[in-house]
């Protein structure tokens, strides 16, 4: 059986000292670019594999980050936004040889498992996804003092959990203005959950533009699922049968709203214009294709990982990041 390559073999092939190889493996910033490149080439050439257990004893790091999705398990597979976020985070972390551990915290038992996992020292940082206001898990993570960031603000904890997000409020303004400019007079909305920043801020943007016309009877609340878009649209039609437009706070919920309108015999956009939010893969699969707000989700995920890596590397403070949105016009509005 061939002998497994060692750090000494890497040093010999790279023409550097064992200490230099060790510094490269531990991401030491004081290694010259030339030495770093030589070591990386040697590692690839001889097939050296880092012994994570030995490395963690030296660095006091696990080489992993835990991503926590605070939604029921089935949402992980229903909503395409999550796959974009996970894929981007995995790729970005791999650049630093850091693994991503996915945990779903849909109920109290799940949240307790996350807290035990993190408290046990199994992760170097936490990436929070779709966190709801008042989640006790967040307070526990703050007490543990592990580096933590969120994709989207954690309501009430914005000053202690840095985040990256799209400009939800302005995106909702863009869509609502578009519906008005299209000549629509009675515009309704289906919001996201009102304990999430997207739910709150997209409703605020809608109300910013409509003012007093944003009456309660024109507002329904969803939970980001297709089913909630279907049921929310049904309730809106029952209360306000003469509505002629609806801004739905996610593409997935908008797909549900379109199904309800179709079942009710309402033509889109002739009778009712429909606008979504995300510009996810769902927006191109609906009939008709969905006019929506593009949030740069991959860029937001990249920024969230960047913030987390900075904290893991010892930064005492990082600034939250808000990225702009863009109206994408298709056939639904």
Coordinates of C-alpha atoms in Angstrom, one line a residue:
X1 CA 0.0 0.0 0.0
X2 CA 1.4 3.4 -1.0
X3 CA 2.4 5.6 1.9
X4 CA 0.1 8.6 2.5
X5 CA 1.8 11.9 1.7
X6 CA 2.8 13.9 4.8
X7 CA 3.5 17.6 5.5
X8 CA 7.2 16.8 5.1
X9 CA 6.6 15.6 1.6
X10 CA 4.7 18.8 0.7
X11 CA 7.6 20.9 2.1
X12 CA 10.2 18.9 0.1
X13 CA 8.3 19.2 -3.2
X14 CA 7.5 22.9 -2.7
X15 CA 11.1 23.7 -1.6
X16 CA 10.0 25.4 1.6
X17 CA 10.2 24.6 5.3
X18 CA 7.7 22.4 7.2
X19 CA 6.7 25.6 9.1
X20 CA 5.9 27.4 5.9
X21 CA 3.6 24.6 4.8
X22 CA 1.9 24.7 8.2
X23 CA 1.4 28.4 8.0
X24 CA -0.2 28.0 4.5
X25 CA -2.5 25.3 5.8
X26 CA -3.6 27.6 8.6
X27 CA -4.2 30.6 6.3
X28 CA -1.4 32.6 7.9
X29 CA -1.4 36.0 6.2
X30 CA 2.3 36.5 6.5
X31 CA 3.3 33.8 3.9
X32 CA 4.6 35.3 0.6
X33 CA 2.4 34.8 -2.5
X34 CA 5.2 32.8 -4.1
X35 CA 5.6 30.4 -1.2
X36 CA 1.8 30.0 -0.9
X37 CA 1.5 29.2 -4.6
X38 CA 4.4 26.6 -4.3
X39 CA 2.8 24.9 -1.4
X40 CA -0.7 24.8 -3.1
X41 CA 0.9 23.3 -6.2
X42 CA 2.8 20.7 -4.2
X43 CA -0.4 19.7 -2.3
X44 CA -2.2 19.1 -5.6
X45 CA 0.7 17.3 -7.2
X46 CA 1.2 14.7 -4.4
X47 CA -2.4 14.5 -3.2
X48 CA -1.8 15.6 0.3
X49 CA -5.0 15.6 2.5
X50 CA -5.1 17.8 5.6
X51 CA -5.6 15.9 8.9
X52 CA -8.5 18.0 10.3
X53 CA -8.2 16.5 13.8
X54 CA -4.5 17.5 14.1
X55 CA -5.2 20.8 12.5
X56 CA -8.0 21.7 14.9
X57 CA -5.7 21.0 17.9
X58 CA -3.4 23.7 16.6
X59 CA -5.9 26.3 15.3
X60 CA -8.7 25.7 17.8
X61 CA -11.0 25.7 14.9
X62 CA -13.3 22.9 13.6
X63 CA -13.2 23.9 9.9
X64 CA -16.9 24.0 9.7
X65 CA -19.8 26.5 9.7
X66 CA -23.4 25.6 10.6
X67 CA -26.2 27.1 8.5
X68 CA -29.5 27.2 10.5
X69 CA -32.8 27.4 8.5
X70 CA -35.6 28.4 10.9
X71 CA -38.4 26.9 8.9
X72 CA -40.2 23.5 8.7
X73 CA -38.2 20.8 6.9
X74 CA -40.4 20.7 3.9
X75 CA -39.7 24.4 3.0
X76 CA -36.1 23.6 2.4
X77 CA -37.1 21.7 -0.7
X78 CA -40.1 23.8 -1.8
X79 CA -38.5 27.2 -2.0
X80 CA -35.8 27.6 -4.7
X81 CA -34.2 30.6 -2.8
X82 CA -32.8 28.3 -0.2
X83 CA -30.9 26.2 -2.8
X84 CA -29.3 29.3 -4.3
X85 CA -28.2 30.4 -0.8
X86 CA -26.8 27.0 0.2
X87 CA -25.0 26.5 -3.1
X88 CA -23.4 29.9 -2.9
X89 CA -22.3 29.5 0.7
X90 CA -20.9 26.0 0.0
X91 CA -18.8 27.4 -2.9
X92 CA -17.6 30.4 -1.0
X93 CA -16.6 28.5 2.2
X94 CA -14.9 25.8 0.1
X95 CA -12.4 28.5 -1.0
X96 CA -11.3 28.5 2.6
X97 CA -11.5 24.7 3.0
X98 CA -14.5 25.2 5.4
X99 CA -17.4 22.7 5.4
X100 CA -21.0 23.7 5.7
X101 CA -23.3 21.8 8.1
X102 CA -27.0 22.3 7.4
X103 CA -29.4 22.2 10.3
X104 CA -33.2 22.9 10.2
X105 CA -34.7 24.5 13.2
X106 CA -38.5 24.2 12.5
X107 CA -39.6 23.5 16.1
X108 CA -38.3 23.7 19.7
X109 CA -36.7 20.3 19.5
X110 CA -34.7 21.3 16.5
X111 CA -33.7 24.6 18.1
X112 CA -32.5 22.8 21.2
X113 CA -30.4 20.5 19.0
X114 CA -28.8 23.5 17.3
X115 CA -27.9 25.1 20.6
X116 CA -26.4 21.8 21.9
X117 CA -24.4 21.4 18.7
X118 CA -23.0 24.9 18.8
X119 CA -22.4 24.9 22.5
X120 CA -20.5 21.6 22.1
X121 CA -17.9 23.5 20.0
X122 CA -18.6 21.7 16.7
X123 CA -18.7 24.9 14.5
X124 CA -16.6 28.0 14.1
X125 CA -19.5 30.2 13.1
X126 CA -23.3 30.3 12.5
X127 CA -25.1 31.4 9.3
X128 CA -28.8 32.2 10.2
X129 CA -31.4 31.8 7.4
X130 CA -35.0 32.9 7.6
X131 CA -34.9 33.7 11.3
X132 CA -38.1 34.9 13.0
X133 CA -38.4 37.6 15.6
X134 CA -38.3 36.4 19.2
X135 CA -36.5 33.2 18.4
X136 CA -34.9 32.1 21.7
X137 CA -32.2 30.2 19.8
X138 CA -30.7 33.6 18.7
X139 CA -30.4 34.7 22.3
X140 CA -28.7 31.4 23.2
X141 CA -26.2 31.9 20.3
X142 CA -25.4 35.4 21.5
X143 CA -24.7 34.1 25.0
X144 CA -22.4 31.4 23.6
X145 CA -20.5 34.3 21.8
X146 CA -19.9 32.4 18.6
X147 CA -19.5 34.4 15.4
X148 CA -22.9 34.6 13.9
X149 CA -24.5 36.4 10.9
X150 CA -27.8 36.4 9.2
X151 CA -29.2 36.5 5.7
X152 CA -31.8 39.2 6.3
X153 CA -32.0 41.1 9.5
X154 CA -32.9 39.3 12.8
X155 CA -35.7 41.6 14.0
X156 CA -34.8 43.1 17.4
X157 CA -31.2 41.8 17.2
X158 CA -29.9 43.9 14.3
X159 CA -27.2 45.5 16.5
X160 CA -25.7 42.2 17.6
X161 CA -26.2 39.9 14.6
X162 CA -24.7 41.5 11.4
X163 CA -26.6 40.7 8.2
X164 CA -26.7 41.1 4.4
X165 CA -30.0 41.6 2.6
X166 CA -31.7 43.0 -0.4
X167 CA -33.5 46.3 -0.1
X168 CA -37.0 44.7 0.5
X169 CA -38.8 48.0 1.2
X170 CA -37.5 49.7 -2.0
X171 CA -38.2 46.6 -4.0
X172 CA -41.8 46.6 -2.9
X173 CA -42.1 50.3 -3.8
X174 CA -40.8 49.5 -7.3
X175 CA -43.4 46.9 -7.8
X176 CA -46.3 48.9 -6.4
X177 CA -45.4 51.9 -8.5
X178 CA -45.2 49.7 -11.6
X179 CA -48.8 48.4 -11.0
X180 CA -50.0 52.0 -10.6
X181 CA -48.3 53.1 -13.8
X182 CA -49.9 50.2 -15.5
X183 CA -53.3 51.8 -14.7
X184 CA -54.4 49.5 -11.9
X185 CA -56.8 51.2 -9.4
X186 CA -57.4 48.6 -6.7
X187 CA -54.2 46.9 -5.7
X188 CA -54.0 44.2 -3.0
X189 CA -51.0 42.5 -1.4
X190 CA -50.1 39.1 0.1
X191 CA -47.3 39.6 2.6
X192 CA -44.7 37.3 4.0
X193 CA -44.8 36.4 7.7
X194 CA -44.9 39.5 9.9
X195 CA -42.2 38.3 12.2
X196 CA -39.6 38.3 9.3
X197 CA -37.9 41.4 7.8
X198 CA -39.1 40.5 4.3
X199 CA -42.7 40.2 5.5
X200 CA -42.6 43.6 7.3
X201 CA -40.5 45.6 4.9
X202 CA -42.3 44.5 1.7
X203 CA -45.6 45.5 3.3
X204 CA -44.1 48.8 4.4
X205 CA -42.9 49.5 0.8
X206 CA -46.4 48.7 -0.5
X207 CA -48.0 51.1 2.0
X208 CA -45.4 53.8 1.3
X209 CA -46.7 54.1 -2.3
X210 CA -50.4 53.5 -1.8
X211 CA -50.8 55.5 1.5
X212 CA -54.4 55.3 2.7
X213 CA -55.4 53.1 -0.3
X214 CA -53.5 50.3 1.4
X215 CA -56.5 49.3 3.5
X216 CA -56.7 46.2 5.7
X217 CA -59.2 44.5 3.4
X218 CA -56.6 44.6 0.6
X219 CA -53.9 42.9 2.8
X220 CA -53.5 39.2 3.4
X221 CA -50.6 37.5 5.2
X222 CA -48.8 34.4 3.9
X223 CA -45.9 32.3 5.1
X224 CA -43.8 32.1 1.9
X225 CA -45.4 28.9 0.7
X226 CA -47.3 28.3 -2.5
X227 CA -50.3 27.1 -0.5
X228 CA -50.5 30.4 1.5
X229 CA -50.5 32.3 -1.8
X230 CA -53.5 30.3 -3.0
X231 CA -55.5 30.7 0.2
X232 CA -54.5 34.4 0.6
X233 CA -55.7 35.1 -3.0
X234 CA -59.0 33.3 -2.4
X235 CA -59.7 35.5 0.7
X236 CA -58.8 38.7 -1.2
X237 CA -61.2 37.8 -4.0
X238 CA -63.9 37.0 -1.5
X239 CA -63.6 40.4 0.2
X240 CA -62.7 42.5 -2.8
X241 CA -63.9 40.9 -6.0
X242 CA -63.2 44.0 -8.1
X243 CA -59.5 44.1 -7.3
X244 CA -57.4 44.5 -10.4
X245 CA -53.8 43.9 -9.2
X246 CA -52.0 42.1 -6.5
X247 CA -48.4 42.4 -5.3
X248 CA -47.3 39.0 -3.8
X249 CA -44.3 39.2 -1.5
X250 CA -42.6 36.1 -3.0
X251 CA -42.6 34.3 -6.4
X252 CA -43.6 31.0 -4.8
X253 CA -46.7 32.6 -3.1
X254 CA -47.4 34.4 -6.4
X255 CA -47.5 31.0 -8.2
X256 CA -50.2 30.0 -5.7
X257 CA -52.1 33.2 -6.3
X258 CA -52.0 32.7 -10.0
X259 CA -53.5 29.2 -9.6
X260 CA -56.4 30.7 -7.5
X261 CA -57.1 33.4 -10.1
X262 CA -57.1 30.8 -12.9
X263 CA -59.5 28.6 -11.0
X264 CA -61.8 31.7 -10.4
X265 CA -61.8 32.5 -14.1
X266 CA -59.8 35.7 -13.8
X267 CA -57.4 36.4 -16.7
X268 CA -53.9 37.5 -15.9
X269 CA -53.0 40.3 -16.6
X270 CA -56.3 41.4 -18.4
X271 CA -58.5 41.2 -15.2
X272 CA -55.8 41.0 -12.5
X273 CA -52.2 42.0 -12.8
X274 CA -49.8 39.9 -10.6
X275 CA -46.4 40.9 -9.3
X276 CA -44.0 38.8 -7.3
X277 CA -40.7 39.2 -5.5
X278 CA -37.4 37.3 -5.8
X279 CA -37.0 36.6 -9.5
X280 CA -36.4 32.9 -8.6
X281 CA -36.7 30.0 -11.0
X282 CA -40.4 30.0 -10.2
X283 CA -41.0 33.3 -12.0
X284 CA -40.2 31.7 -15.4
X285 CA -42.2 28.6 -14.8
X286 CA -45.6 30.2 -14.1
X287 CA -48.3 30.9 -16.8
X288 CA -48.0 33.7 -17.7
X289 CA -44.3 34.3 -16.7
X290 CA -44.1 36.5 -13.6
X291 CA -43.3 40.2 -13.4
X292 CA -41.2 40.3 -10.3
X293 CA -38.6 42.1 -8.2
X294 CA -35.1 40.7 -8.7
X295 CA -33.2 40.4 -5.4
X296 CA -29.5 39.5 -6.0
X297 CA -29.7 36.5 -3.8
X298 CA -26.4 34.9 -4.7
X299 CA -24.7 38.3 -4.0
X300 CA -26.5 38.6 -0.7
X301 CA -25.4 35.1 0.3
X302 CA -21.8 35.9 -0.8
X303 CA -21.9 39.0 1.4
X304 CA -23.3 37.1 4.3
X305 CA -20.5 34.6 4.1
X306 CA -17.9 37.4 3.8
X307 CA -19.2 38.9 7.0
X308 CA -19.0 35.6 8.8
X309 CA -15.5 34.8 7.7
X310 CA -14.4 38.3 8.9
X311 CA -15.8 37.6 12.3
X312 CA -14.2 34.1 12.4
X313 CA -10.9 35.7 11.5
X314 CA -11.1 38.0 14.5
X315 CA -12.8 41.2 13.4
X316 CA -14.5 42.8 16.3
X317 CA -17.2 44.5 14.2
X318 CA -18.6 44.2 10.6
X319 CA -21.1 46.4 8.9
X320 CA -24.4 45.0 7.6
X321 CA -24.9 45.2 3.9
X322 CA -28.0 46.1 1.9
X323 CA -28.0 45.4 -1.9
X324 CA -30.4 47.0 -4.5
X325 CA -33.3 45.3 -6.2
X326 CA -34.5 45.6 -9.8
X327 CA -38.0 45.4 -11.4
X328 CA -38.2 42.6 -14.0
X329 CA -41.2 43.0 -16.3
X330 CA -42.8 40.0 -17.9
X331 CA -46.3 39.1 -19.0
X332 CA -48.2 38.9 -15.6
X333 CA -48.2 42.7 -15.0

